[in-house]
């Protein structure tokens, strides 16, 4: 399996980024550039032990500029690919798989978002998106 694409919107100091990781991807930058926030966002989606991290989220994790623009949420979208080589995982997502025909690669798209629910309380929710 591999991460094909990372899209982060309004998370901490990451306003709107899209990254296409390669086989080897280095994350470098100055202090406070968002390196740790980028990794933290991926962990919120993929780490099964990150429930504590999810429970500690607050409105302070929403990008300040986004809030002034009326966007009171953040979202993290990951495309996980190369599933055709991992049949046990591909089977789990069978009805949510998509196909990149140019690469003959199956992948799934997972979104985590932090936004107000119907009661007006903020919550983090993870969904496997339809192809």
GROMACS .gro file of C-alpha atoms in nm, residues 52-126:
model
   75
   52UNK     CA    1  -0.652   1.048   2.213
   53UNK     CA    2  -0.529   1.286   1.942
   54UNK     CA    3  -0.877   1.306   1.792
   55UNK     CA    4  -1.035   1.370   2.134
   56UNK     CA    5  -0.797   1.661   2.196
   57UNK     CA    6  -0.897   1.849   1.880
   58UNK     CA    7  -1.054   2.190   1.924
   59UNK     CA    8  -1.153   2.497   1.726
   60UNK     CA    9  -0.794   2.616   1.775
   61UNK     CA   10  -0.690   2.347   1.522
   62UNK     CA   11  -0.885   2.525   1.248
   63UNK     CA   12  -0.673   2.763   1.041
   64UNK     CA   13  -0.718   3.122   1.162
   65UNK     CA   14  -0.748   3.265   0.811
   66UNK     CA   15  -1.014   3.007   0.728
   67UNK     CA   16  -1.217   3.109   1.031
   68UNK     CA   17  -1.208   3.477   0.926
   69UNK     CA   18  -1.329   3.363   0.583
   70UNK     CA   19  -1.621   3.174   0.740
   71UNK     CA   20  -1.474   2.825   0.694
   72UNK     CA   21  -1.511   2.679   1.043
   73UNK     CA   22  -1.381   2.331   0.969
   74UNK     CA   23  -1.077   2.138   0.858
   75UNK     CA   24  -1.050   1.833   0.638
   76UNK     CA   25  -0.784   1.577   0.557
   77UNK     CA   26  -0.824   1.354   0.253
   78UNK     CA   27  -0.593   1.060   0.179
   79UNK     CA   28  -0.586   0.841  -0.129
   80UNK     CA   29  -0.445   0.501  -0.037
   81UNK     CA   30  -0.333   0.306  -0.343
   82UNK     CA   31  -0.165  -0.009  -0.467
   83UNK     CA   32  -0.447  -0.211  -0.309
   84UNK     CA   33  -0.449  -0.463  -0.595
   85UNK     CA   34  -0.130  -0.599  -0.436
   86UNK     CA   35  -0.295  -0.629  -0.094
   87UNK     CA   36  -0.605  -0.838  -0.154
   88UNK     CA   37  -0.699  -0.865   0.214
   89UNK     CA   38  -0.718  -0.486   0.240
   90UNK     CA   39  -0.875  -0.447  -0.103
   91UNK     CA   40  -1.152  -0.684   0.010
   92UNK     CA   41  -1.234  -0.464   0.309
   93UNK     CA   42  -1.295  -0.163   0.082
   94UNK     CA   43  -1.447  -0.362  -0.207
   95UNK     CA   44  -1.751  -0.135  -0.255
   96UNK     CA   45  -1.551   0.188  -0.214
   97UNK     CA   46  -1.261   0.112  -0.449
   98UNK     CA   47  -1.169   0.332  -0.738
   99UNK     CA   48  -0.942   0.241  -1.030
  100UNK     CA   49  -0.663   0.445  -1.183
  101UNK     CA   50  -0.669   0.287  -1.528
  102UNK     CA   51  -0.343   0.449  -1.638
  103UNK     CA   52  -0.157   0.265  -1.358
  104UNK     CA   53  -0.391  -0.035  -1.325
  105UNK     CA   54  -0.403   0.059  -0.959
  106UNK     CA   55  -0.694   0.030  -0.718
  107UNK     CA   56  -0.723   0.289  -0.444
  108UNK     CA   57  -0.957   0.415  -0.176
  109UNK     CA   58  -1.018   0.772  -0.058
  110UNK     CA   59  -1.054   0.840   0.314
  111UNK     CA   60  -1.164   1.174   0.452
  112UNK     CA   61  -1.142   1.299   0.807
  113UNK     CA   62  -1.315   1.623   0.889
  114UNK     CA   63  -1.361   1.835   1.197
  115UNK     CA   64  -1.678   2.040   1.182
  116UNK     CA   65  -1.998   2.118   1.365
  117UNK     CA   66  -2.252   1.838   1.387
  118UNK     CA   67  -2.630   1.883   1.383
  119UNK     CA   68  -2.622   1.977   1.753
  120UNK     CA   69  -2.372   2.255   1.688
  121UNK     CA   70  -2.084   2.073   1.859
  122UNK     CA   71  -1.752   2.016   1.685
  123UNK     CA   72  -1.658   1.655   1.614
  124UNK     CA   73  -1.403   1.464   1.409
  125UNK     CA   74  -1.552   1.215   1.166
  126UNK     CA   75  -1.381   0.974   0.928
   0.00000   0.00000   0.00000
